[in-house]
CSV table of C-alpha atoms and ligand atoms in Angstrom, one decimal:
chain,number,residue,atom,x,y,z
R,1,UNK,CA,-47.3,86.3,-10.9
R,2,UNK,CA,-47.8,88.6,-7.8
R,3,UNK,CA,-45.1,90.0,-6.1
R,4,UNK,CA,-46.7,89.9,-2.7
R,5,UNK,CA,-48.3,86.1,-2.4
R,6,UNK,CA,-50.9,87.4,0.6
R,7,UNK,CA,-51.1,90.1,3.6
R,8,UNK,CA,-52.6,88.6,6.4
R,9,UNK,CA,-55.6,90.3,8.2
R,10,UNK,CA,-56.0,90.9,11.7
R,11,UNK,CA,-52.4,89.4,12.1
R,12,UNK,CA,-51.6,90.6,15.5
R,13,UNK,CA,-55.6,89.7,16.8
R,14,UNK,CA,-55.3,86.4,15.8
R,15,UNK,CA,-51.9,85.7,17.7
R,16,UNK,CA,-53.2,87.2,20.5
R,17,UNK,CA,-56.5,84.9,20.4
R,18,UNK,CA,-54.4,81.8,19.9
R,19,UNK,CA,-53.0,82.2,23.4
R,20,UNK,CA,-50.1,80.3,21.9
R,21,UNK,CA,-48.2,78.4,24.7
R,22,UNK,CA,-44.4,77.3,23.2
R,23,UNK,CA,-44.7,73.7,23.7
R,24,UNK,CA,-47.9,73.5,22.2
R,25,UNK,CA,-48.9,71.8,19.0
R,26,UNK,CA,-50.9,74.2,16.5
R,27,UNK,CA,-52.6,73.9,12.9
R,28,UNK,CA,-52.7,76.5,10.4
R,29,UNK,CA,-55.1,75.1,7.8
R,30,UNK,CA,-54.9,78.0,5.4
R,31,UNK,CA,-51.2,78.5,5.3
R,32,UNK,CA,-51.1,80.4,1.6
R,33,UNK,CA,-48.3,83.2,2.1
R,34,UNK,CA,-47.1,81.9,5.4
R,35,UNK,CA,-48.1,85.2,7.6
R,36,UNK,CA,-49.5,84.0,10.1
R,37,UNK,CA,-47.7,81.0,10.3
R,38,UNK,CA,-45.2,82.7,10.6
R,39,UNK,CA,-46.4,84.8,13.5
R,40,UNK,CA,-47.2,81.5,15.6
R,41,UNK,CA,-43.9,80.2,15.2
R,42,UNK,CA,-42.0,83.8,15.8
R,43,UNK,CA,-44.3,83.6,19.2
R,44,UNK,CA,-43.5,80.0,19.9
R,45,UNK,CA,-39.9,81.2,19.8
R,46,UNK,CA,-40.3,84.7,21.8
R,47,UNK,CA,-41.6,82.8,24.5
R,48,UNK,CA,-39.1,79.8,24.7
R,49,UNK,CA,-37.1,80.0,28.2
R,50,UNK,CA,-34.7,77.7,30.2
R,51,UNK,CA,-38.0,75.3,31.1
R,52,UNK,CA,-39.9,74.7,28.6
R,53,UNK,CA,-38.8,71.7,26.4
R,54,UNK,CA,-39.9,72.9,23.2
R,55,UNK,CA,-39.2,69.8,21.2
R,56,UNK,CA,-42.7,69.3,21.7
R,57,UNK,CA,-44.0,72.2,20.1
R,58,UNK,CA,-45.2,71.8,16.4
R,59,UNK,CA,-46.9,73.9,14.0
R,60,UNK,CA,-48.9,71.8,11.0
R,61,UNK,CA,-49.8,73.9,8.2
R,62,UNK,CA,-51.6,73.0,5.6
R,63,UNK,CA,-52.9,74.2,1.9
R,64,UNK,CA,-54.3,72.5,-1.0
R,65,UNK,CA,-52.6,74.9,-3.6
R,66,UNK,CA,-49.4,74.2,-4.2
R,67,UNK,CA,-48.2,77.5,-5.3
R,68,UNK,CA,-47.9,78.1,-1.4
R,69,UNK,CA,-45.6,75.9,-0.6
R,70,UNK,CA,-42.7,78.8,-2.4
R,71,UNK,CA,-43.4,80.1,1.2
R,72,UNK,CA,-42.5,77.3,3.2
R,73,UNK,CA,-40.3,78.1,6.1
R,74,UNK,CA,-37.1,76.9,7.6
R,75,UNK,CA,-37.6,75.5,10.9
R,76,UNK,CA,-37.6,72.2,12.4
R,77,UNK,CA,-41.0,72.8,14.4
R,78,UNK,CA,-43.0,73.3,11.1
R,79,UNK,CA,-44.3,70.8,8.8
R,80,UNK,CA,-46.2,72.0,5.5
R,81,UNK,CA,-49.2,69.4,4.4
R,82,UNK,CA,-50.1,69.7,0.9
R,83,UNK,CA,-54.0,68.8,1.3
R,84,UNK,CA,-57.5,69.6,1.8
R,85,UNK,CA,-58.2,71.1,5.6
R,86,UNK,CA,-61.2,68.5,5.0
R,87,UNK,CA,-58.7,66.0,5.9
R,88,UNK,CA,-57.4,67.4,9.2
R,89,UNK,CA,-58.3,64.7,11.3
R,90,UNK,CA,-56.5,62.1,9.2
R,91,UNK,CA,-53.6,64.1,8.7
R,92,UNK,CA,-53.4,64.1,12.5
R,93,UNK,CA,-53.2,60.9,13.0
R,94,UNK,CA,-51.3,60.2,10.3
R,95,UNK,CA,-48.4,62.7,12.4
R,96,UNK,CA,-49.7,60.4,16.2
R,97,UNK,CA,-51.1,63.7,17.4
R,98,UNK,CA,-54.1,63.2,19.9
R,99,UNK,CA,-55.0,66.2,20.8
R,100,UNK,CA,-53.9,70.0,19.5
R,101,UNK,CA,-53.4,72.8,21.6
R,102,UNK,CA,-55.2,76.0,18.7
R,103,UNK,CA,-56.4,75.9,15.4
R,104,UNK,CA,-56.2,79.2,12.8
R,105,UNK,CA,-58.6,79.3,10.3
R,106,UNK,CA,-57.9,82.2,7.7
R,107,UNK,CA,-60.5,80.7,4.8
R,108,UNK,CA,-60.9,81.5,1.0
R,109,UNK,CA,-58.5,82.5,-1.1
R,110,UNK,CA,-54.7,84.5,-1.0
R,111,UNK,CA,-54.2,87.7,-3.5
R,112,UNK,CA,-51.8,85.6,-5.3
R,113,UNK,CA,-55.1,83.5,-6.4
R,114,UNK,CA,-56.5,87.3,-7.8
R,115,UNK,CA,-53.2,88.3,-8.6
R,116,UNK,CA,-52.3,85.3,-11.2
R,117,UNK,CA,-54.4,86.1,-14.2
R,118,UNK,CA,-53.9,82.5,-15.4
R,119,UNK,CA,-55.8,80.5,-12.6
R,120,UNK,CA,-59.1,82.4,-13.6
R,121,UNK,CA,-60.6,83.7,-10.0
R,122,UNK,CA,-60.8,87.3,-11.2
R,123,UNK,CA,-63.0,89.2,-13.6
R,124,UNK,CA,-60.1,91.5,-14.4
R,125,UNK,CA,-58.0,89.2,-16.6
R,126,UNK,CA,-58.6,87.5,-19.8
R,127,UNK,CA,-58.2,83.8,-19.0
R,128,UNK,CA,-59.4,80.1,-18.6
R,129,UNK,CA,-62.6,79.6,-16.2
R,130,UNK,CA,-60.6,77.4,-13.8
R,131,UNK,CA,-60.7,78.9,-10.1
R,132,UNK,CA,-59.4,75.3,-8.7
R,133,UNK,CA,-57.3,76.1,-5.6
R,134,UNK,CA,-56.1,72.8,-5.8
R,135,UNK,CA,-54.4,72.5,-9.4
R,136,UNK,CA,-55.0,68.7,-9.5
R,137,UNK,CA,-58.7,68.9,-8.6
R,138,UNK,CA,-61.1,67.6,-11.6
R,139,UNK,CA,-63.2,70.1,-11.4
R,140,UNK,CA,-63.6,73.6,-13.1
R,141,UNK,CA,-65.7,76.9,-13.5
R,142,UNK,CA,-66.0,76.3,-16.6
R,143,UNK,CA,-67.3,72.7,-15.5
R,144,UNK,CA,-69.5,74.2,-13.5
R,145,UNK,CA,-71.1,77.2,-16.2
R,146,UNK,CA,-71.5,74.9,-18.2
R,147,UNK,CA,-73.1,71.5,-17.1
R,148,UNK,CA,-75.2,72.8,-13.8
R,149,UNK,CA,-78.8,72.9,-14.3
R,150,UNK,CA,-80.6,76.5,-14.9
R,151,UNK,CA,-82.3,76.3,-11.3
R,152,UNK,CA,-78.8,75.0,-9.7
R,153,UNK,CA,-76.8,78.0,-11.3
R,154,UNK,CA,-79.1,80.5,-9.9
R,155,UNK,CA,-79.2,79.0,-6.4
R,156,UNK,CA,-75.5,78.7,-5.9
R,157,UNK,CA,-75.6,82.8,-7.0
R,158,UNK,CA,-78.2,83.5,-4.7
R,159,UNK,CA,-76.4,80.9,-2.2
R,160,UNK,CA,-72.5,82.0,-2.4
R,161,UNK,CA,-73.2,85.4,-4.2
R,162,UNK,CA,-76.1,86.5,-2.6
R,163,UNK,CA,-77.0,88.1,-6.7
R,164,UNK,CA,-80.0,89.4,-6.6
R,165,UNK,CA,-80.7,88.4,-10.1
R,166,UNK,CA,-79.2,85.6,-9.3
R,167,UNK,CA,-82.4,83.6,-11.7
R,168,UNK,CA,-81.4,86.2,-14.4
R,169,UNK,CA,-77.8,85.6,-14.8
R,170,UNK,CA,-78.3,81.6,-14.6
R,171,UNK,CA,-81.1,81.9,-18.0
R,172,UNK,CA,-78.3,84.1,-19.6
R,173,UNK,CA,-75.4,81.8,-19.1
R,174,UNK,CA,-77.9,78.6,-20.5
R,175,UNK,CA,-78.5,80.8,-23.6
R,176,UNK,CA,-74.8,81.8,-24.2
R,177,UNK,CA,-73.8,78.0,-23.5
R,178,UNK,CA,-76.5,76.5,-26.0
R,179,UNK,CA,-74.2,78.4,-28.7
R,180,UNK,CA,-71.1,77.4,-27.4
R,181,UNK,CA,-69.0,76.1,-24.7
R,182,UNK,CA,-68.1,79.1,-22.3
R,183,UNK,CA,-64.6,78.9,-21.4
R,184,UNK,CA,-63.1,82.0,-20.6
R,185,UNK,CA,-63.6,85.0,-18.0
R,186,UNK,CA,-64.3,86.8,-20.2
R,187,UNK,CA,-67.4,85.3,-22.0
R,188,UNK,CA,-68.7,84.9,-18.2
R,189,UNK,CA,-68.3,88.4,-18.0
R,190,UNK,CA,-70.6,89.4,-21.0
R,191,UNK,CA,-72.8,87.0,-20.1
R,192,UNK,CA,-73.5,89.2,-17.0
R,193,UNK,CA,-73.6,92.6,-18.2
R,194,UNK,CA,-75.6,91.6,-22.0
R,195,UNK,CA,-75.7,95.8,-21.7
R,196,UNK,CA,-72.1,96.0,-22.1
R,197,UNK,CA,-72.1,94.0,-25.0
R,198,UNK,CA,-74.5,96.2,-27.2
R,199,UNK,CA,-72.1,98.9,-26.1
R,200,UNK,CA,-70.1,100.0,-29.3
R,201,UNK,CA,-67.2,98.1,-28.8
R,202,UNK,CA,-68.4,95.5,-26.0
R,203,UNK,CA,-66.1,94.9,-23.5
R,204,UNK,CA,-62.5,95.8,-23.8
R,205,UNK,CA,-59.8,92.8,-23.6
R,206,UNK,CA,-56.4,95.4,-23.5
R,207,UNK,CA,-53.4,94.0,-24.7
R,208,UNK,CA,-52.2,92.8,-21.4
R,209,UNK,CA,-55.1,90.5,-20.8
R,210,UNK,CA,-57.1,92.8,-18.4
R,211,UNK,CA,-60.4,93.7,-19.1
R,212,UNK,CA,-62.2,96.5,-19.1
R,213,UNK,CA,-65.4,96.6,-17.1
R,214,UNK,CA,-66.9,100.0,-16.1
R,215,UNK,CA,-67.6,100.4,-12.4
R,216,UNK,CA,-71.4,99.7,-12.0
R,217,UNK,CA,-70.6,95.9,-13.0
R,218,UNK,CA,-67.8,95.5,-10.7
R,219,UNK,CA,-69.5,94.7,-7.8
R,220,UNK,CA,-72.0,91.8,-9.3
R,221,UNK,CA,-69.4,90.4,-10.6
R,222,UNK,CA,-67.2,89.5,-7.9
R,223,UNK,CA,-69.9,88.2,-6.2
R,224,UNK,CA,-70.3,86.1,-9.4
R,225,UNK,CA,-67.3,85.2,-9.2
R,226,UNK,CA,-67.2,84.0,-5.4
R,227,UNK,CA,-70.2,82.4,-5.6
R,228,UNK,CA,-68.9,80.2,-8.6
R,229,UNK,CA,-65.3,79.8,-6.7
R,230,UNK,CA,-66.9,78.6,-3.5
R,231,UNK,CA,-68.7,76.1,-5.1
R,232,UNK,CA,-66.1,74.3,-7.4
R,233,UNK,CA,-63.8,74.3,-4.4
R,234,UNK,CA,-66.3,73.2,-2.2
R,235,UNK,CA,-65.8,75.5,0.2
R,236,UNK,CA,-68.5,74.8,2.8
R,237,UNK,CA,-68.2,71.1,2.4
R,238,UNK,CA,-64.6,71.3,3.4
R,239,UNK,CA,-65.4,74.1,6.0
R,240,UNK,CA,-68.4,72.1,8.0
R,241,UNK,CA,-65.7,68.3,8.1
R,242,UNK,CA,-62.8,70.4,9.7
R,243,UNK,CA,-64.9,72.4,12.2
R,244,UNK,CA,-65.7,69.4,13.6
R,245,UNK,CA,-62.2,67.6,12.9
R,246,UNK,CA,-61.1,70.8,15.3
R,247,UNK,CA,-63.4,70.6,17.2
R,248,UNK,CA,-62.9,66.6,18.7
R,249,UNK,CA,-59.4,67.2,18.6
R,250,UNK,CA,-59.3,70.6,20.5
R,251,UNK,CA,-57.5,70.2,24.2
R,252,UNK,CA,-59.9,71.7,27.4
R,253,UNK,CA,-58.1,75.1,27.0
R,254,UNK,CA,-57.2,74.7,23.3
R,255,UNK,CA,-58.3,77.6,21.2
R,256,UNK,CA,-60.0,78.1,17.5
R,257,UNK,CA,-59.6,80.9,15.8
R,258,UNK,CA,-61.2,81.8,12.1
R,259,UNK,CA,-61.4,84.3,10.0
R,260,UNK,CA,-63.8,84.6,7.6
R,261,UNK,CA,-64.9,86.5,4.7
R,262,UNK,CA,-68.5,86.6,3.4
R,263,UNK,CA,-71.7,86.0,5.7
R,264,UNK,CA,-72.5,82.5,4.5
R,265,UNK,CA,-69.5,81.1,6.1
R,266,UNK,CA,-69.3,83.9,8.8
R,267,UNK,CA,-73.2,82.3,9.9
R,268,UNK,CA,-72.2,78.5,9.6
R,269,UNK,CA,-68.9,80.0,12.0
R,270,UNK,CA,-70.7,81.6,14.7
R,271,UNK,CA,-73.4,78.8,15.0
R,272,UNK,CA,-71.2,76.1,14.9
R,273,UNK,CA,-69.1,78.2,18.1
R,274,UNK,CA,-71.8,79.1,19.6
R,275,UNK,CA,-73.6,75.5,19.6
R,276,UNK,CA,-70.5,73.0,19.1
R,277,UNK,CA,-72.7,71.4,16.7
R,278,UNK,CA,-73.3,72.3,12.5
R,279,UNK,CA,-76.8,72.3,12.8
R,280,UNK,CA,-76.6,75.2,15.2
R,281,UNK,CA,-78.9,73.4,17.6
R,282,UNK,CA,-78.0,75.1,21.3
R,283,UNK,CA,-78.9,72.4,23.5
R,284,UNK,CA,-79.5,72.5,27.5
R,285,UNK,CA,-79.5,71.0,31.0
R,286,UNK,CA,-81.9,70.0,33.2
R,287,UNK,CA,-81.3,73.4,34.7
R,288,UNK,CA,-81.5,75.7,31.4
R,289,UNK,CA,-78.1,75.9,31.2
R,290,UNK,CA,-76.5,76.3,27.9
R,291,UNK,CA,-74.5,73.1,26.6
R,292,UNK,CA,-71.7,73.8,24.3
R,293,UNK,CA,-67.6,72.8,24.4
R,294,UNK,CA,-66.8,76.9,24.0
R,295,UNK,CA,-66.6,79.8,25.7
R,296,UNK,CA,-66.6,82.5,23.1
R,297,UNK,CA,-63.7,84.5,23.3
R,298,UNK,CA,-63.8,87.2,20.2
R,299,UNK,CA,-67.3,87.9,18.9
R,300,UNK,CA,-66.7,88.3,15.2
R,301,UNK,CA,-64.0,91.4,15.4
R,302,UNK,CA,-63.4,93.2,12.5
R,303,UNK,CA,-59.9,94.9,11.6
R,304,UNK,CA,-59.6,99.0,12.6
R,305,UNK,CA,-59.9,101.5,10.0
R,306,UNK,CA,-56.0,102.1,10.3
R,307,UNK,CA,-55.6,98.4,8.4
R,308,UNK,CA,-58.2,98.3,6.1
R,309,UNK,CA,-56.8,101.5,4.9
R,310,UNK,CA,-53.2,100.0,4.4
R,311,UNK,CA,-55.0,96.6,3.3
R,312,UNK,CA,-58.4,97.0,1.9
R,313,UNK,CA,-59.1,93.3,1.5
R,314,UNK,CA,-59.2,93.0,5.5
R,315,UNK,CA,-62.2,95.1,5.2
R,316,UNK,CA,-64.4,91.9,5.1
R,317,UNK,CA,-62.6,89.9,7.3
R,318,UNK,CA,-64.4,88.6,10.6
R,319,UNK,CA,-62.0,87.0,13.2
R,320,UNK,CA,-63.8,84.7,15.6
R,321,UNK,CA,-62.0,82.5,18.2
R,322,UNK,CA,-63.5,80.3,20.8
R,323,UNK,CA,-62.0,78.7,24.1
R,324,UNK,CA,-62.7,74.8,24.2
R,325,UNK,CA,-64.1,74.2,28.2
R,326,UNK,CA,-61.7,72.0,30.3
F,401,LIG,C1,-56.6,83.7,2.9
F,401,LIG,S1,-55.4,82.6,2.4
F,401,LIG,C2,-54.4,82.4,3.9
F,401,LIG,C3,-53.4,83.4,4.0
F,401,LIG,C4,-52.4,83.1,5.2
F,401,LIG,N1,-53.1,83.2,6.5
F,401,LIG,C5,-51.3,84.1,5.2
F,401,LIG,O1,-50.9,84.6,6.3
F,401,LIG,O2,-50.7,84.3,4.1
F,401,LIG,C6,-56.2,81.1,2.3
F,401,LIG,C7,-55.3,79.9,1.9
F,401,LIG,O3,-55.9,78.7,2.2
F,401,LIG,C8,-55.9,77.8,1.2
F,401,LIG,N2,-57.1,77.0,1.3
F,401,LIG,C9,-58.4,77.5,1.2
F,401,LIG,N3,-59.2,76.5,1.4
F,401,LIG,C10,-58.5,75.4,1.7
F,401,LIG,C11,-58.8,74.0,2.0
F,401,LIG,N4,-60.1,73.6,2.1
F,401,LIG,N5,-57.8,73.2,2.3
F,401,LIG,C12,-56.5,73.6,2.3
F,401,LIG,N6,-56.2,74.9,1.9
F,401,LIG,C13,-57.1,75.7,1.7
F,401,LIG,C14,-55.8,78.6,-0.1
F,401,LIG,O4,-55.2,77.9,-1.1
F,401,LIG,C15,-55.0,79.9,0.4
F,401,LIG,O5,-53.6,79.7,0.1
């Protein structure tokens, strides 16, 4: 297991974008290492004076992995829900809360998921094709490789990997499965790079489970890899039902703030901000004005050079936050 669970990106940008106010309630739907959460709540308290009854303020956060919850944090205002961000609107009124003063989005995965070579979401280890953020979830990679269609394997890596052999890698995986159930990385990764088998040797499994994969492949194959993560988590499903969850129960004034990490979720982001609606569809007064419940507050910001250097993960990180109109 990986020392360090996750490093938030753009920590100090999202705060700011949150505009937290103390007595506020706030969501953190991806809480993984705790980060950020940890931010809002440090803020909550760094602004606390004489006045302000902050009994009120709350901070819900939620993940579906349970491995996050060895971050949980010691505070009355903070309540850690072990579920889906799909279900945000139920969790809220399981808790009576109407209305919610900001929302953070920080979406996809924590290192710990890449850093645990057991749960199967990176190339570099030898293990089980599982990629399930949520342990308890029915459905697996290997599930996936192995009873989608030709034509629906190459769409979700054109989709969520944007492969551009997308077609090429889905024939290869139906030949390798019609010999076998593919159940490991590792097969998935030969599958991919057929070249690397006819290399003397084929790929290299060393001793501590890591494989070898020379550097050409490298990039393919995380996009592989998303693209096959995104789908058996559902990922854009769960996405679309909490932007609008977040969206109804936004306060005039409340804020959103996401950050994304690939361009198919970056898109559905911005339209759905932009528009207030999934489809995208801007709509309009009589007078040509734009109808939408936000004003656009951060454009799709990316983190300076200074942090991508010290954390090279935040390199594809997009933070976008949105003011809902009183
Ligand atoms: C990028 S990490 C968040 C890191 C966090 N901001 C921090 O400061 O450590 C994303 C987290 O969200 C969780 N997650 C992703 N999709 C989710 C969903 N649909 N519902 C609940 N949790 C989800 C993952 O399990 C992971 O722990």
């Amino acid at each position: 297991m990986s020392e360090i669970y996750h490093i938030p990106a753009m920590l100090q940008e999202t705060i700011e974008g949150l505009n937290i106010k103390p007595e506020g309630v706030y969501v953190d739907v991806t809480f993984g290492g705790g980060g950020h959460s940890r931010a809002i709540l440090d803020r909550m308290h760094a602004l606390e004076t004489g006045d302000l009854k902050l009994e009120n303020g709350h901070l819900y956060s939620f993940d579906q992995d349970e491995d996050a919850l060895q971050n949980a944090i010691d505070d009355e205002r903070w309540t850690f829900v072990h579920s889906n961000f799909r279900y945000l609107r139920n969790w809220m009124d399981y808790y009576g809360i109407e209305q919610i003063d900001g929302l953070l989005a920080d979406l996809g995965v924590s290192f710990h998921h890449f850093d645990c070579p057991e749960r199967g979401f990176s190339f570099r280890f030898s293990a089980p094709l599982d990629m399930r953020m949520n342990q308890t979830a029915k459905r697996t990679a290997a599930d996936v490789v192995n009873s989608y269609s030709e034509e629906e394997l190459a769409q979700l890596f054109w989709l969520y990997g944007e492969l551009k052999n997308g077609r090429g890698i889905a024939r290869n995986i139906c030949k390798a499965r019609a010999q076998r159930w593919i159940e490991r990385t590792e097969e998935l990764v030969e599958n991919l790079t057929p070249t690397l088998s006819s290399r003397e040797g084929g790929i290299h499994i060393l001793e501590n489970g890591e494989i070898e994969v020379p550097a050409q492949y490298k990039k393919d194959l995380a996009k592989l890899f998303q693209a096959l993560r995104i789908e058996v988590n559902d990922e854009m499903g769960a996405l679309r039902e909490m932007l609008v969850a977040a969206r109804d129960l936004l306060k005039p004034g409340g804020r959103i703030a996401i950050l994304t990490y690939h361009s198919l979720e970056d898109r559905l982001v911005k339209n759905f901000l932009r528009s207030g609606n999934l489809e995208g569809t801007i709509e309009k007064d009589f007078y040509g004005n734009i109808l939408t419940p936000f004003e656009i507050i951060e454009k799709g910001r990316t983190a300076c050079e200074e942090e991508v250097e010290r954390n090279p993960r935040s390199r594809s990180a997009k933070l976008r936050v949105a003011e809902k109109h009183g």
